[in-house]
PDB file of C-alpha atoms and ligand atoms in Angstrom:
ATOM      1  CA  UNK H   1       9.367  14.197  25.063  1.00 53.00           C
ATOM      2  CA  UNK H   2      11.281  17.026  23.314  1.00 70.00           C
ATOM      3  CA  UNK H   3      13.239  14.841  21.325  1.00 78.00           C
ATOM      4  CA  UNK H   4      10.002  12.755  19.994  1.00 76.00           C
ATOM      5  CA  UNK H   5       9.395  16.551  19.820  1.00 81.00           C
ATOM      6  CA  UNK H   6      12.045  16.917  17.431  1.00 84.00           C
ATOM      7  CA  UNK H   7      11.706  13.798  15.181  1.00 85.00           C
ATOM      8  CA  UNK H   8       8.036  14.711  14.826  1.00 88.00           C
ATOM      9  CA  UNK H   9       9.247  17.659  13.048  1.00 90.00           C
ATOM     10  CA  UNK H  10      12.023  15.900  10.729  1.00 93.00           C
ATOM     11  CA  UNK H  11      10.014  12.823  10.348  1.00 94.00           C
ATOM     12  CA  UNK H  12       6.763  15.288   9.043  1.00 94.00           C
ATOM     13  CA  UNK H  13       8.687  17.054   7.344  1.00 95.00           C
ATOM     14  CA  UNK H  14      10.045  14.286   5.180  1.00 97.00           C
ATOM     15  CA  UNK H  15       7.304  12.316   4.633  1.00 97.00           C
ATOM     16  CA  UNK H  16       5.590  15.520   3.439  1.00 97.00           C
ATOM     17  CA  UNK H  17       8.086  15.975   0.610  1.00 97.00           C
ATOM     18  CA  UNK H  18       8.363  12.629  -0.216  1.00 98.00           C
ATOM     19  CA  UNK H  19       5.925  10.690   0.452  1.00 98.00           C
ATOM     20  CA  UNK H  20       5.183   6.722   0.485  1.00 98.00           C
ATOM     21  CA  UNK H  21       3.010   5.064  -1.412  1.00 98.00           C
ATOM     22  CA  UNK H  22       1.822   7.825  -3.041  1.00 98.00           C
ATOM     23  CA  UNK H  23      -0.034   5.634  -5.881  1.00 96.00           C
ATOM     24  CA  UNK H  24      -2.864   3.340  -6.949  1.00 97.00           C
ATOM     25  CA  UNK H  25      -1.460  -0.332  -6.416  1.00 97.00           C
ATOM     26  CA  UNK H  26      -3.085  -2.209  -9.160  1.00 95.00           C
ATOM     27  CA  UNK H  27      -4.270  -5.106  -7.361  1.00 96.00           C
ATOM     28  CA  UNK H  28      -6.295  -3.082  -4.674  1.00 97.00           C
ATOM     29  CA  UNK H  29     -10.052  -3.971  -4.351  1.00 96.00           C
ATOM     30  CA  UNK H  30     -10.943  -1.796  -1.518  1.00 97.00           C
ATOM     31  CA  UNK H  31     -11.016   2.342  -1.501  1.00 97.00           C
ATOM     32  CA  UNK H  32     -12.545   4.888   0.698  1.00 97.00           C
ATOM     33  CA  UNK H  33     -12.381   9.161   0.608  1.00 97.00           C
ATOM     34  CA  UNK H  34     -11.726  10.572   3.633  1.00 98.00           C
ATOM     35  CA  UNK H  35     -12.916  14.388   4.104  1.00 97.00           C
ATOM     36  CA  UNK H  36     -11.848  16.134   7.043  1.00 97.00           C
ATOM     37  CA  UNK H  37     -13.355  19.492   6.558  1.00 96.00           C
ATOM     38  CA  UNK H  38     -11.991  21.849   9.297  1.00 94.00           C
ATOM     39  CA  UNK H  39      -8.895  21.913   7.243  1.00 96.00           C
ATOM     40  CA  UNK H  40      -9.953  20.794   3.989  1.00 97.00           C
ATOM     41  CA  UNK H  41      -7.903  17.483   3.444  1.00 98.00           C
ATOM     42  CA  UNK H  42      -9.364  15.268   1.710  1.00 98.00           C
ATOM     43  CA  UNK H  43      -7.590  11.763   0.726  1.00 98.00           C
ATOM     44  CA  UNK H  44      -8.896   8.872  -1.174  1.00 98.00           C
ATOM     45  CA  UNK H  45      -7.119   5.169   0.240  1.00 98.00           C
ATOM     46  CA  UNK H  46      -6.699   1.744  -1.879  1.00 98.00           C
ATOM     47  CA  UNK H  47      -6.086  -1.556  -0.627  1.00 98.00           C
ATOM     48  CA  UNK H  48      -5.375  -4.807  -2.104  1.00 97.00           C
ATOM     49  CA  UNK H  49      -5.942  -7.650   0.210  1.00 97.00           C
ATOM     50  CA  UNK H  50      -4.638 -10.878  -0.622  1.00 95.00           C
ATOM     51  CA  UNK H  51      -6.613 -14.299  -0.318  1.00 91.00           C
ATOM     52  CA  UNK H  52      -5.249 -14.620   3.377  1.00 94.00           C
ATOM     53  CA  UNK H  53      -6.272 -11.668   4.644  1.00 96.00           C
ATOM     54  CA  UNK H  54      -3.228  -9.864   3.982  1.00 97.00           C
ATOM     55  CA  UNK H  55      -2.515  -6.524   3.251  1.00 98.00           C
ATOM     56  CA  UNK H  56      -0.656  -6.936   0.196  1.00 97.00           C
ATOM     57  CA  UNK H  57      -0.046  -3.702  -0.864  1.00 98.00           C
ATOM     58  CA  UNK H  58      -1.294  -0.004  -0.204  1.00 98.00           C
ATOM     59  CA  UNK H  59      -1.708   3.340  -1.817  1.00 98.00           C
ATOM     60  CA  UNK H  60      -2.779   6.833  -1.126  1.00 98.00           C
ATOM     61  CA  UNK H  61      -3.648   9.571  -3.010  1.00 98.00           C
ATOM     62  CA  UNK H  62      -5.328  13.459  -2.424  1.00 97.00           C
ATOM     63  CA  UNK H  63      -4.390  16.866  -0.628  1.00 97.00           C
ATOM     64  CA  UNK H  64      -3.968  18.360   2.478  1.00 97.00           C
ATOM     65  CA  UNK H  65      -1.536  19.906   5.596  1.00 97.00           C
ATOM     66  CA  UNK H  66       1.646  18.288   6.091  1.00 96.00           C
ATOM     67  CA  UNK H  67       0.783  16.315   9.053  1.00 96.00           C
ATOM     68  CA  UNK H  68      -2.280  14.475   6.860  1.00 97.00           C
ATOM     69  CA  UNK H  69       0.130  13.519   4.165  1.00 98.00           C
ATOM     70  CA  UNK H  70       2.558  12.681   5.996  1.00 97.00           C
ATOM     71  CA  UNK H  71       0.640  10.516   8.991  1.00 98.00           C
ATOM     72  CA  UNK H  72      -0.782   8.597   5.282  1.00 98.00           C
ATOM     73  CA  UNK H  73       2.124   8.095   3.899  1.00 98.00           C
ATOM     74  CA  UNK H  74       3.306   6.645   7.715  1.00 98.00           C
ATOM     75  CA  UNK H  75       0.014   4.170   7.993  1.00 98.00           C
ATOM     76  CA  UNK H  76       1.075   2.657   4.670  1.00 98.00           C
ATOM     77  CA  UNK H  77       4.355   1.581   5.590  1.00 98.00           C
ATOM     78  CA  UNK H  78       2.880   0.506   8.876  1.00 97.00           C
ATOM     79  CA  UNK H  79       0.206  -1.662   7.693  1.00 98.00           C
ATOM     80  CA  UNK H  80       1.915  -2.627   4.417  1.00 97.00           C
ATOM     81  CA  UNK H  81       2.327  -6.574   4.602  1.00 97.00           C
ATOM     82  CA  UNK H  82       0.928  -6.729   7.691  1.00 97.00           C
ATOM     83  CA  UNK H  83      -2.863  -9.135   8.276  1.00 98.00           C
ATOM     84  CA  UNK H  84      -6.080  -7.111   7.905  1.00 97.00           C
ATOM     85  CA  UNK H  85      -6.483  -8.077  12.022  1.00 97.00           C
ATOM     86  CA  UNK H  86      -3.841  -6.464  13.074  1.00 97.00           C
ATOM     87  CA  UNK H  87      -4.193  -3.539  10.754  1.00 97.00           C
ATOM     88  CA  UNK H  88      -7.115  -2.646  12.528  1.00 97.00           C
ATOM     89  CA  UNK H  89      -5.637  -3.154  16.027  1.00 96.00           C
ATOM     90  CA  UNK H  90      -2.794  -1.061  14.953  1.00 97.00           C
ATOM     91  CA  UNK H  91      -6.219   1.736  14.123  1.00 97.00           C
ATOM     92  CA  UNK H  92      -6.998   1.631  17.680  1.00 95.00           C
ATOM     93  CA  UNK H  93      -3.172   2.284  19.014  1.00 95.00           C
ATOM     94  CA  UNK H  94      -2.889   5.427  16.693  1.00 96.00           C
ATOM     95  CA  UNK H  95      -6.242   6.708  17.577  1.00 95.00           C
ATOM     96  CA  UNK H  96      -5.255   6.173  21.506  1.00 94.00           C
ATOM     97  CA  UNK H  97      -1.821   7.645  20.897  1.00 94.00           C
ATOM     98  CA  UNK H  98      -3.183  10.813  19.034  1.00 94.00           C
ATOM     99  CA  UNK H  99      -6.248  11.506  21.348  1.00 93.00           C
ATOM    100  CA  UNK H 100      -5.477  10.504  24.856  1.00 89.00           C
ATOM    101  CA  UNK H 101      -5.628  13.120  27.816  1.00 88.00           C
ATOM    102  CA  UNK H 102      -2.165  15.540  26.734  1.00 83.00           C
ATOM    103  CA  UNK H 103      -0.632  15.916  30.187  1.00 81.00           C
ATOM    104  CA  UNK H 104      -0.793  11.585  30.065  1.00 84.00           C
ATOM    105  CA  UNK H 105       2.883  10.106  29.486  1.00 85.00           C
ATOM    106  CA  UNK H 106       1.822   8.462  25.397  1.00 84.00           C
ATOM    107  CA  UNK H 107       1.962   4.473  25.731  1.00 84.00           C
ATOM    108  CA  UNK H 108       4.133   4.008  22.400  1.00 86.00           C
ATOM    109  CA  UNK H 109       3.826   0.047  22.910  1.00 84.00           C
ATOM    110  CA  UNK H 110       3.046  -1.627  19.761  1.00 87.00           C
ATOM    111  CA  UNK H 111       2.963   1.690  17.548  1.00 93.00           C
ATOM    112  CA  UNK H 112       6.787   1.752  16.361  1.00 92.00           C
ATOM    113  CA  UNK H 113       7.731   4.761  14.724  1.00 92.00           C
ATOM    114  CA  UNK H 114       4.156   6.479  14.725  1.00 95.00           C
ATOM    115  CA  UNK H 115       5.323   7.193  17.981  1.00 92.00           C
ATOM    116  CA  UNK H 116       6.531  10.594  16.655  1.00 91.00           C
ATOM    117  CA  UNK H 117       2.039  11.707  16.688  1.00 94.00           C
ATOM    118  CA  UNK H 118       1.498  11.420  19.841  1.00 90.00           C
ATOM    119  CA  UNK H 119       2.512  15.059  20.423  1.00 87.00           C
ATOM    120  CA  UNK H 120      -0.266  15.646  18.443  1.00 91.00           C
ATOM    121  CA  UNK H 121      -2.663  15.104  20.858  1.00 90.00           C
ATOM    122  CA  UNK H 122      -2.036  19.122  22.625  1.00 88.00           C
ATOM    123  CA  UNK H 123      -3.231  20.290  19.206  1.00 90.00           C
ATOM    124  CA  UNK H 124      -7.219  18.806  18.984  1.00 88.00           C
ATOM    125  CA  UNK H 125      -7.297  20.300  15.366  1.00 90.00           C
ATOM    126  CA  UNK H 126      -4.193  18.667  14.335  1.00 94.00           C
ATOM    127  CA  UNK H 127      -5.380  15.769  15.943  1.00 96.00           C
ATOM    128  CA  UNK H 128      -8.348  15.357  13.117  1.00 96.00           C
ATOM    129  CA  UNK H 129      -5.723  15.700  10.006  1.00 97.00           C
ATOM    130  CA  UNK H 130      -3.141  12.969  11.628  1.00 97.00           C
ATOM    131  CA  UNK H 131      -6.344  10.204  12.137  1.00 97.00           C
ATOM    132  CA  UNK H 132      -7.792  11.221   8.576  1.00 98.00           C
ATOM    133  CA  UNK H 133      -6.117   8.483   7.209  1.00 98.00           C
ATOM    134  CA  UNK H 134      -6.959   6.174   9.588  1.00 98.00           C
ATOM    135  CA  UNK H 135     -10.686   6.480   9.737  1.00 97.00           C
ATOM    136  CA  UNK H 136     -10.420   6.154   5.748  1.00 98.00           C
ATOM    137  CA  UNK H 137      -8.040   2.962   5.811  1.00 98.00           C
ATOM    138  CA  UNK H 138     -10.758   1.724   8.272  1.00 97.00           C
ATOM    139  CA  UNK H 139     -13.852   2.560   5.958  1.00 96.00           C
ATOM    140  CA  UNK H 140     -12.540   0.392   2.822  1.00 97.00           C
ATOM    141  CA  UNK H 141     -10.861  -2.179   5.131  1.00 96.00           C
ATOM    142  CA  UNK H 142     -14.485  -2.374   6.332  1.00 94.00           C
ATOM    143  CA  UNK H 143     -15.841  -2.043   2.666  1.00 88.00           C
ATOM    144  CA  UNK H 144     -18.417   0.315   4.288  1.00 81.00           C
ATOM    145  CA  UNK H 145     -18.929   2.342   1.578  1.00 82.00           C
ATOM    146  CA  UNK H 146     -18.877   5.091   3.045  1.00 85.00           C
ATOM    147  CA  UNK H 147     -16.816   8.530   2.956  1.00 89.00           C
ATOM    148  CA  UNK H 148     -14.303   8.543   6.178  1.00 90.00           C
ATOM    149  CA  UNK H 149     -15.172  12.640   7.893  1.00 89.00           C
ATOM    150  CA  UNK H 150     -13.303  13.311  10.908  1.00 84.00           C
ATOM    151  CA  UNK H 151     -16.530  15.758  11.801  1.00 74.00           C
TER     152      UNK H 151
HETATM  153 ZN1   ZN O 201      -4.847  18.861   8.203  1.00 84.55          ZN
END
């Protein structure tokens, strides 16, 4: 666990400093806004979905704390090039990862690098920061037209 915690620190710092896919994809055809009032994190997620239902490009804009920015950055890396169905499945896996009982061993199967977020489950306030981009992604993919809110 301490190894994962160390990796968490360095990964969050890196992605907060140099967010990946922090741009507006030219071909974006779905988007949603997200807001976490507890922390003040704001994010807009824009997705380009191709004819074959694959996420061909994804980007985000906004401002927030290091965890929300790093989570959005890592999310874009994780879902780019994946079918929409896989992106939605990853939402579920990530959600389970960060909201599971703190004392349980986290199930990190299939989440790849996102496993570094497993320690967040010990901090309920931070869970909202970590999941904001994912809730926003879900709104965008479902084209609900609603602003994703963590409250
Ligand atoms: Zn936050």
